[in-house]
Amino acid sequence: MQKDAAASTGIRYIAPASAEALVAGILGQYGVPEPDVATTAHCLVRADLRGVDTHGITRMPGYLERLDLGLIDPAPQLEPERVAPAVARLDGKNGLGFVVASRAVDEALAIAEESGVGLVGVVNSTHFGMAANYLLQAAERGYASLIFTNASPAMPPWGGRAALIGTSPFGAGFPAGAGGVPFILDMSPAVAARGKIRRALREGRSIPEGWALDENGRPTTDPEAALRGVVMPMGGPKGSGLSMLMDILCGVFTGAAFAGEVGDQYKVFDRPQWVGHFMLAIRPDLFLAREAISARMDAFVDRMKANPLADGFDEVMIAGEPEARLEAQRLREGIPYRAADLLPLVQRYAATGRPLPDGFEGLA
Amino acid sequence: MQKDAAASTGIRYIAPASAEALVAGILGQYGVPEPDVATTAHCLVRADLRGVDTHGITRMPGYLERLDLGLIDPAPQLEPERVAPAVARLDGKNGLGFVVASRAVDEALAIAEESGVGLVGVVNSTHFGMAANYLLQAAERGYASLIFTNASPAMPPWGGRAALIGTSPFGAGFPAGAGGVPFILDMSPAVAARGKIRRALREGRSIPEGWALDENGRPTTDPEAALRGVVMPMGGPKGSGLSMLMDILCGVFTGAAFAGEVGDQYKVFDRPQWVGHFMLAIRPDLFLAREAISARMDAFVDRMKANPLADGFDEVMIAGEPEARLEAQRLREGIPYRAADLLPLVQRYAATGRPLPDGFEGLA
């Protein structure tokens, strides 16, 4: 008994390849083609590597439930169509958002290589997880990008009190210089992401005041009440304006759902989510050679780091740098998971009849 | 005496055409060609119409001083060069930022018409005033846009305490539906724009806590101390990240100054400002017909406005709507200016020897 209790409350350090193998083993049971399994596993595990565990593998049961219900198509045929010389449209056909978004970014990069800039508008997608995945996909191949999605109602527009707009991330990336990491800005327009409230609930913690209103429009510190209510936009009209922008560009403009129509993956089970994305890629060597851009990016970072420090800080970091450091550390040391969070996944994996990947022993 | 005192402390309501005529009369003395005079006057007066008086005509002496010193070229030859099928470069040749930015947006719109999306990178520009001018330029011609600029050091990166990054606006726009106004998001990444601190200083008011640090890195409510110090980014790392993004895309990427190199127009008088801009235009009918987009935009706005109201609000508005209403009102009623703020302009105008435009009588 004692061993079981320890197993379900303790922390397990799992190697990224093992975590990907666990995800892949599960997804393989759902008819997801092998390359798409790999893409999805990579996106989920990379979120955990970067400390964005609200978008990591422990969120899998939500996706699996929608696969079970036929609300996510495990194997859509994705065929981007060029609608203008520098723009393509991609119908995601209700595929896994990771797969649809990755395919859209590939297409945006290909267009940017030809035209300098490439835009892909995506309809009929689903929750794509951590936006930084797609910013990194572009940055690691040497491109700048803007990655936007819309999302299910979670936040009121400024002045309102009912959930209507999403806490969709604003995503922007730029390739690293020779000496650093890429600039990866992946930020929620909410004071705090809903995923953080879900985690507080799972972990039995209260949330800070100012994060959310309950279902009656009153401030609350109870994560359960907050999840029934709304999270608040950061900076009032600013966060509200950013979220509206995501919904206009990803929904109104592309032809996807908008203004409250995107289905919540945890609440709407009678239809697909109808998420839209807006993926813009830019070749960085349009005005200066790649070497010059790389040297300028290094100079940019150096000047940021040379800034005298404010009280309570050890260092100035660029956007994405804390996550890149955590990723490097976790690539060496493994990803810490709460054993209890792994149990539902290990149980699903058991149906494959194959031995568990390294690190998951004794959890089934 | 009493009349003079009233004249210099009272409010004058000036018709927009009169305000533009005043600006035009002054700029005409500096060798600025007539179409560029009209562009500049329009941009400055429109800021006042929309209540963004920190970027309106009372800011003219700063631009005139730089024209006097030869740091702004009154009549640059602007020639965008296509560097990729969907991308152009524009050397602003240290022209007035209003003129350079308007020309860049024209080019981005022309490219977007052909390619679906058009990007213009601008170097050697100067302060371009209110970003909404260029968002409106695109939106009123039926295009979506992202309008970014970098700016002189005004804010520390998150974790630092010395001014290094700009309070450059994040600008995004989308055309109006049939029944409304365009979506115009023009927001500073700072808790409050420096212009608001300058206005507080002019008006003898203190500023709220949390807006700024003094030159020793301590919080201050004194606008004079704040202008010697730094304003703070909104949402900590989020505002800092947005400002870094503006500087990377407008500076590092285009070839303009970056990371503290952009000259402050009020402090650096031994060289031009070397501002960079990033202007992206998008044809909105890439995925759906214009009529459908227009109807969807109307539906978007209607759904925002149908949201139940939070305490203390009368209405939900989209970004740019409060400014559009003020503009409509001021187009009818005139723009209220403090007479004292108009005096320096009226004195400059007097050198033309022409009669003052309507509304300025008795101020010279």
mmCIF file of N, CA and C in Angstrom, chain B residues 165-257:
data_model
loop_
_atom_site.group_PDB
_atom_site.id
_atom_site.type_symbol
_atom_site.label_atom_id
_atom_site.label_comp_id
_atom_site.label_asym_id
_atom_site.label_seq_id
_atom_site.Cartn_x
_atom_site.Cartn_y
_atom_site.Cartn_z
ATOM 1 N N ILE B 165 14.316 49.963 -24.196
ATOM 2 C CA ILE B 165 13.357 49.647 -25.252
ATOM 3 C C ILE B 165 12.314 50.761 -25.337
ATOM 4 N N GLY B 166 11.579 50.790 -26.441
ATOM 5 C CA GLY B 166 10.645 51.890 -26.678
ATOM 6 C C GLY B 166 9.255 51.606 -26.159
ATOM 7 N N THR B 167 8.455 52.664 -26.060
ATOM 8 C CA THR B 167 7.032 52.478 -25.781
ATOM 9 C C THR B 167 6.302 52.505 -27.119
ATOM 10 N N SER B 168 6.869 51.793 -28.077
ATOM 11 C CA SER B 168 6.346 51.726 -29.438
ATOM 12 C C SER B 168 4.966 51.092 -29.434
ATOM 13 N N PRO B 169 4.020 51.679 -30.154
ATOM 14 C CA PRO B 169 2.684 51.093 -30.181
ATOM 15 C C PRO B 169 2.656 49.770 -30.923
ATOM 16 N N PHE B 170 1.797 48.860 -30.445
ATOM 17 C CA PHE B 170 1.417 47.677 -31.216
ATOM 18 C C PHE B 170 0.171 48.080 -31.986
ATOM 19 N N GLY B 171 0.220 48.015 -33.320
ATOM 20 C CA GLY B 171 -0.906 48.474 -34.120
ATOM 21 C C GLY B 171 -1.453 47.373 -35.006
ATOM 22 N N ALA B 172 -2.769 47.178 -34.954
ATOM 23 C CA ALA B 172 -3.429 46.183 -35.804
ATOM 24 C C ALA B 172 -4.806 46.706 -36.176
ATOM 25 N N GLY B 173 -5.183 46.551 -37.427
ATOM 26 C CA GLY B 173 -6.479 47.067 -37.865
ATOM 27 C C GLY B 173 -7.195 46.114 -38.799
ATOM 28 N N PHE B 174 -8.514 46.240 -38.847
ATOM 29 C CA PHE B 174 -9.341 45.420 -39.741
ATOM 30 C C PHE B 174 -10.508 46.288 -40.200
ATOM 31 N N PRO B 175 -10.895 46.178 -41.489
ATOM 32 C CA PRO B 175 -11.941 47.063 -42.009
ATOM 33 C C PRO B 175 -13.279 46.887 -41.290
ATOM 34 N N ALA B 176 -14.040 47.942 -41.270
ATOM 35 C CA ALA B 176 -15.371 47.930 -40.658
ATOM 36 C C ALA B 176 -16.311 47.038 -41.439
ATOM 37 N N GLY B 177 -17.314 46.503 -40.744
ATOM 38 C CA GLY B 177 -18.459 45.928 -41.429
ATOM 39 C C GLY B 177 -19.318 47.049 -41.992
ATOM 40 N N ALA B 178 -20.496 46.652 -42.504
ATOM 41 C CA ALA B 178 -21.366 47.670 -43.106
ATOM 42 C C ALA B 178 -21.901 48.625 -42.049
ATOM 43 N N GLY B 179 -22.073 48.126 -40.822
ATOM 44 C CA GLY B 179 -22.770 48.919 -39.822
ATOM 45 C C GLY B 179 -21.892 49.548 -38.762
ATOM 46 N N GLY B 180 -20.586 49.509 -38.902
ATOM 47 C CA GLY B 180 -19.766 49.964 -37.775
ATOM 48 C C GLY B 180 -18.525 50.724 -38.174
ATOM 49 N N VAL B 181 -17.584 50.709 -37.281
ATOM 50 C CA VAL B 181 -16.318 51.405 -37.484
ATOM 51 C C VAL B 181 -15.221 50.354 -37.592
ATOM 52 N N PRO B 182 -14.077 50.710 -38.185
ATOM 53 C CA PRO B 182 -13.006 49.709 -38.276
ATOM 54 C C PRO B 182 -12.492 49.311 -36.891
ATOM 55 N N PHE B 183 -11.952 48.104 -36.813
ATOM 56 C CA PHE B 183 -11.269 47.649 -35.601
ATOM 57 C C PHE B 183 -9.865 48.237 -35.637
ATOM 58 N N ILE B 184 -9.550 49.107 -34.682
ATOM 59 C CA ILE B 184 -8.254 49.805 -34.682
ATOM 60 C C ILE B 184 -7.622 49.649 -33.305
ATOM 61 N N LEU B 185 -6.677 48.728 -33.207
ATOM 62 C CA LEU B 185 -5.980 48.469 -31.942
ATOM 63 C C LEU B 185 -4.621 49.158 -32.002
ATOM 64 N N ASP B 186 -4.467 50.226 -31.236
ATOM 65 C CA ASP B 186 -3.231 51.023 -31.240
ATOM 66 C C ASP B 186 -2.857 51.194 -29.783
ATOM 67 N N MET B 187 -1.997 50.295 -29.302
ATOM 68 C CA MET B 187 -1.762 50.286 -27.856
ATOM 69 C C MET B 187 -0.280 50.293 -27.507
ATOM 70 N N SER B 188 0.023 51.061 -26.499
ATOM 71 C CA SER B 188 1.393 51.122 -25.999
ATOM 72 C C SER B 188 1.689 49.868 -25.181
ATOM 73 N N PRO B 189 2.930 49.341 -25.274
ATOM 74 C CA PRO B 189 3.300 48.207 -24.416
ATOM 75 C C PRO B 189 3.659 48.661 -23.004
ATOM 76 N N ALA B 190 3.582 49.979 -22.775
ATOM 77 C CA ALA B 190 3.842 50.507 -21.430
ATOM 78 C C ALA B 190 2.536 50.555 -20.638
ATOM 79 N N VAL B 191 2.655 50.596 -19.329
ATOM 80 C CA VAL B 191 1.482 50.797 -18.482
ATOM 81 C C VAL B 191 0.785 52.093 -18.922
ATOM 82 N N ALA B 192 1.570 53.116 -19.228
ATOM 83 C CA ALA B 192 1.018 54.370 -19.743
ATOM 84 C C ALA B 192 2.027 54.974 -20.710
ATOM 85 N N ALA B 193 1.547 55.608 -21.774
ATOM 86 C CA ALA B 193 2.434 56.201 -22.779
ATOM 87 C C ALA B 193 3.175 57.401 -22.179
ATOM 88 N N ARG B 194 4.409 57.620 -22.678
ATOM 89 C CA ARG B 194 5.188 58.764 -22.191
ATOM 90 C C ARG B 194 4.457 60.077 -22.457
ATOM 91 N N GLY B 195 3.715 60.130 -23.577
ATOM 92 C CA GLY B 195 2.982 61.346 -23.904
ATOM 93 C C GLY B 195 1.999 61.729 -22.793
ATOM 94 N N LYS B 196 1.446 60.719 -22.130
ATOM 95 C CA LYS B 196 0.507 61.019 -21.040
ATOM 96 C C LYS B 196 1.239 61.620 -19.843
ATOM 97 N N ILE B 197 2.490 61.197 -19.672
ATOM 98 C CA ILE B 197 3.283 61.773 -18.573
ATOM 99 C C ILE B 197 3.674 63.211 -18.926
ATOM 100 N N ARG B 198 4.009 63.437 -20.204
ATOM 101 C CA ARG B 198 4.314 64.809 -20.644
ATOM 102 C C ARG B 198 3.105 65.713 -20.449
ATOM 103 N N ARG B 199 1.923 65.193 -20.758
ATOM 104 C CA ARG B 199 0.723 66.009 -20.598
ATOM 105 C C ARG B 199 0.468 66.315 -19.121
ATOM 106 N N ALA B 200 0.673 65.303 -18.262
ATOM 107 C CA ALA B 200 0.505 65.541 -16.819
ATOM 108 C C ALA B 200 1.451 66.644 -16.359
ATOM 109 N N LEU B 201 2.684 66.614 -16.883
ATOM 110 C CA LEU B 201 3.656 67.650 -16.518
ATOM 111 C C LEU B 201 3.177 69.024 -16.976
ATOM 112 N N ARG B 202 2.724 69.106 -18.241
ATOM 113 C CA ARG B 202 2.228 70.389 -18.769
ATOM 114 C C ARG B 202 1.055 70.892 -17.949
ATOM 115 N N GLU B 203 0.229 69.973 -17.486
ATOM 116 C CA GLU B 203 -0.990 70.363 -16.788
ATOM 117 C C GLU B 203 -0.818 70.387 -15.273
ATOM 118 N N GLY B 204 0.419 70.158 -14.816
ATOM 119 C CA GLY B 204 0.698 70.278 -13.387
ATOM 120 C C GLY B 204 0.076 69.186 -12.529
ATOM 121 N N ARG B 205 -0.185 68.010 -13.105
ATOM 122 C CA ARG B 205 -0.772 66.908 -12.349
ATOM 123 C C ARG B 205 0.283 65.869 -11.999
ATOM 124 N N SER B 206 0.033 65.094 -10.944
ATOM 125 C CA SER B 206 0.910 63.959 -10.647
ATOM 126 C C SER B 206 0.414 62.745 -11.435
ATOM 127 N N ILE B 207 1.222 61.703 -11.469
ATOM 128 C CA ILE B 207 0.840 60.489 -12.201
ATOM 129 C C ILE B 207 0.587 59.357 -11.208
ATOM 130 N N PRO B 208 -0.245 58.380 -11.590
ATOM 131 C CA PRO B 208 -0.522 57.256 -10.674
ATOM 132 C C PRO B 208 0.728 56.431 -10.372
ATOM 133 N N GLU B 209 0.735 55.831 -9.196
ATOM 134 C CA GLU B 209 1.832 54.933 -8.849
ATOM 135 C C GLU B 209 1.824 53.719 -9.790
ATOM 136 N N GLY B 210 2.999 53.188 -10.081
ATOM 137 C CA GLY B 210 3.073 52.013 -10.941
ATOM 138 C C GLY B 210 3.349 52.359 -12.396
ATOM 139 N N TRP B 211 3.251 53.644 -12.736
ATOM 140 C CA TRP B 211 3.501 54.040 -14.118
ATOM 141 C C TRP B 211 4.993 54.123 -14.431
ATOM 142 N N ALA B 212 5.801 54.549 -13.465
ATOM 143 C CA ALA B 212 7.181 54.906 -13.815
ATOM 144 C C ALA B 212 8.128 54.766 -12.630
ATOM 145 N N LEU B 213 9.414 54.648 -12.957
ATOM 146 C CA LEU B 213 10.490 54.731 -11.971
ATOM 147 C C LEU B 213 11.254 56.032 -12.225
ATOM 148 N N ASP B 214 11.828 56.624 -11.178
ATOM 149 C CA ASP B 214 12.680 57.806 -11.381
ATOM 150 C C ASP B 214 14.067 57.372 -11.852
ATOM 151 N N GLU B 215 14.976 58.349 -11.995
ATOM 152 C CA GLU B 215 16.272 57.988 -12.587
ATOM 153 C C GLU B 215 17.113 57.078 -11.691
ATOM 154 N N ASN B 216 16.717 56.948 -10.430
ATOM 155 C CA ASN B 216 17.418 56.024 -9.529
ATOM 156 C C ASN B 216 16.716 54.673 -9.391
ATOM 157 N N GLY B 217 15.688 54.453 -10.230
ATOM 158 C CA GLY B 217 15.008 53.159 -10.206
ATOM 159 C C GLY B 217 13.957 53.039 -9.123
ATOM 160 N N ARG B 218 13.552 54.193 -8.548
ATOM 161 C CA ARG B 218 12.518 54.160 -7.505
ATOM 162 C C ARG B 218 11.178 54.598 -8.083
ATOM 163 N N PRO B 219 10.072 53.987 -7.615
ATOM 164 C CA PRO B 219 8.740 54.402 -8.075
ATOM 165 C C PRO B 219 8.498 55.882 -7.800
ATOM 166 N N THR B 220 7.815 56.562 -8.728
ATOM 167 C CA THR B 220 7.537 57.988 -8.545
ATOM 168 C C THR B 220 6.156 58.345 -9.082
ATOM 169 N N THR B 221 5.565 59.411 -8.506
ATOM 170 C CA THR B 221 4.315 59.949 -9.035
ATOM 171 C C THR B 221 4.531 61.350 -9.609
ATOM 172 N N ASP B 222 5.793 61.801 -9.648
ATOM 173 C CA ASP B 222 6.142 63.122 -10.167
ATOM 174 C C ASP B 222 6.449 62.996 -11.663
ATOM 175 N N PRO B 223 5.645 63.650 -12.516
ATOM 176 C CA PRO B 223 5.852 63.450 -13.960
ATOM 177 C C PRO B 223 7.239 63.895 -14.430
ATOM 178 N N GLU B 224 7.790 64.933 -13.784
ATOM 179 C CA GLU B 224 9.117 65.396 -14.197
ATOM 180 C C GLU B 224 10.174 64.329 -13.878
ATOM 181 N N ALA B 225 10.095 63.771 -12.688
ATOM 182 C CA ALA B 225 11.018 62.691 -12.308
ATOM 183 C C ALA B 225 10.809 61.468 -13.202
ATOM 184 N N ALA B 226 9.548 61.201 -13.549
ATOM 185 C CA ALA B 226 9.249 60.044 -14.401
ATOM 186 C C ALA B 226 9.865 60.221 -15.784
ATOM 187 N N LEU B 227 9.815 61.450 -16.319
ATOM 188 C CA LEU B 227 10.371 61.675 -17.661
ATOM 189 C C LEU B 227 11.898 61.575 -17.650
ATOM 190 N N ARG B 228 12.512 61.817 -16.494
ATOM 191 C CA ARG B 228 13.962 61.581 -16.377
ATOM 192 C C ARG B 228 14.243 60.102 -16.151
ATOM 193 N N GLY B 229 13.233 59.356 -15.726
ATOM 194 C CA GLY B 229 13.395 57.935 -15.438
ATOM 195 C C GLY B 229 12.821 57.078 -16.548
ATOM 196 N N VAL B 230 12.088 56.069 -16.154
ATOM 197 C CA VAL B 230 11.543 55.115 -17.121
ATOM 198 C C VAL B 230 10.085 54.816 -16.827
ATOM 199 N N VAL B 231 9.305 54.540 -17.901
ATOM 200 C CA VAL B 231 7.957 54.015 -17.711
ATOM 201 C C VAL B 231 8.055 52.488 -17.658
ATOM 202 N N MET B 232 7.082 51.862 -17.048
ATOM 203 C CA MET B 232 7.127 50.415 -16.840
ATOM 204 C C MET B 232 6.300 49.686 -17.892
ATOM 205 N N PRO B 233 6.737 48.471 -18.292
ATOM 206 C CA PRO B 233 5.942 47.699 -19.253
ATOM 207 C C PRO B 233 4.642 47.180 -18.624
ATOM 208 N N MET B 234 3.578 47.114 -19.437
ATOM 209 C CA MET B 234 2.314 46.547 -18.934
ATOM 210 C C MET B 234 2.471 45.045 -18.776
ATOM 211 N N GLY B 235 1.902 44.514 -17.696
ATOM 212 C CA GLY B 235 1.940 43.070 -17.497
ATOM 213 C C GLY B 235 3.346 42.508 -17.369
ATOM 214 N N GLY B 236 4.314 43.340 -16.970
ATOM 215 C CA GLY B 236 5.679 42.860 -16.745
ATOM 216 C C GLY B 236 6.293 42.284 -18.009
ATOM 217 N N PRO B 237 6.581 40.967 -18.040
ATOM 218 C CA PRO B 237 7.257 40.388 -19.205
ATOM 219 C C PRO B 237 6.443 40.501 -20.493
ATOM 220 N N LYS B 238 5.114 40.650 -20.386
ATOM 221 C CA LYS B 238 4.302 40.703 -21.599
ATOM 222 C C LYS B 238 4.537 42.011 -22.361
ATOM 223 N N GLY B 239 4.421 43.141 -21.679
ATOM 224 C CA GLY B 239 4.673 44.425 -22.339
ATOM 225 C C GLY B 239 6.119 44.534 -22.784
ATOM 226 N N SER B 240 7.014 44.007 -21.974
ATOM 227 C CA SER B 240 8.434 44.001 -22.329
ATOM 228 C C SER B 240 8.655 43.170 -23.590
ATOM 229 N N GLY B 241 8.010 42.019 -23.671
ATOM 230 C CA GLY B 241 8.135 41.160 -24.851
ATOM 231 C C GLY B 241 7.574 41.808 -26.099
ATOM 232 N N LEU B 242 6.438 42.488 -25.977
ATOM 233 C CA LEU B 242 5.848 43.173 -27.135
ATOM 234 C C LEU B 242 6.771 44.282 -27.632
ATOM 235 N N SER B 243 7.344 45.032 -26.701
ATOM 236 C CA SER B 243 8.245 46.113 -27.109
ATOM 237 C C SER B 243 9.508 45.548 -27.769
ATOM 238 N N MET B 244 10.038 44.456 -27.210
ATOM 239 C CA MET B 244 11.206 43.805 -27.850
ATOM 240 C C MET B 244 10.846 43.348 -29.265
ATOM 241 N N LEU B 245 9.636 42.805 -29.422
ATOM 242 C CA LEU B 245 9.200 42.347 -30.748
ATOM 243 C C LEU B 245 9.203 43.512 -31.747
ATOM 244 N N MET B 246 8.664 44.665 -31.327
ATOM 245 C CA MET B 246 8.650 45.842 -32.202
ATOM 246 C C MET B 246 10.076 46.212 -32.615
ATOM 247 N N ASP B 247 10.995 46.130 -31.658
ATOM 248 C CA ASP B 247 12.371 46.540 -31.932
ATOM 249 C C ASP B 247 13.081 45.522 -32.820
ATOM 250 N N ILE B 248 12.775 44.243 -32.650
ATOM 251 C CA ILE B 248 13.393 43.205 -33.488
ATOM 252 C C ILE B 248 12.878 43.320 -34.923
ATOM 253 N N LEU B 249 11.547 43.432 -35.090
ATOM 254 C CA LEU B 249 10.990 43.471 -36.453
ATOM 255 C C LEU B 249 11.292 44.797 -37.156
ATOM 256 N N CYS B 250 11.274 45.909 -36.407
ATOM 257 C CA CYS B 250 11.453 47.231 -37.028
ATOM 258 C C CYS B 250 12.921 47.648 -37.088
ATOM 259 N N GLY B 251 13.755 47.072 -36.223
ATOM 260 C CA GLY B 251 15.152 47.481 -36.154
ATOM 261 C C GLY B 251 16.110 46.392 -36.609
ATOM 262 N N VAL B 252 16.240 45.338 -35.806
ATOM 263 C CA VAL B 252 17.162 44.237 -36.122
ATOM 264 C C VAL B 252 16.930 43.744 -37.555
ATOM 265 N N PHE B 253 15.671 43.527 -37.896
ATOM 266 C CA PHE B 253 15.289 42.889 -39.159
ATOM 267 C C PHE B 253 15.407 43.836 -40.361
ATOM 268 N N THR B 254 14.918 45.076 -40.231
ATOM 269 C CA THR B 254 14.886 45.990 -41.388
ATOM 270 C C THR B 254 16.245 46.591 -41.704
ATOM 271 N N GLY B 255 17.124 46.700 -40.685
ATOM 272 C CA GLY B 255 18.383 47.406 -40.870
ATOM 273 C C GLY B 255 18.389 48.782 -40.221
ATOM 274 N N ALA B 256 17.298 49.154 -39.570
ATOM 275 C CA ALA B 256 17.247 50.441 -38.851
ATOM 276 C C ALA B 256 17.985 50.310 -37.512
ATOM 277 N N ALA B 257 18.036 51.413 -36.769
ATOM 278 C CA ALA B 257 18.620 51.389 -35.430
ATOM 279 C C ALA B 257 17.799 50.470 -34.532
#
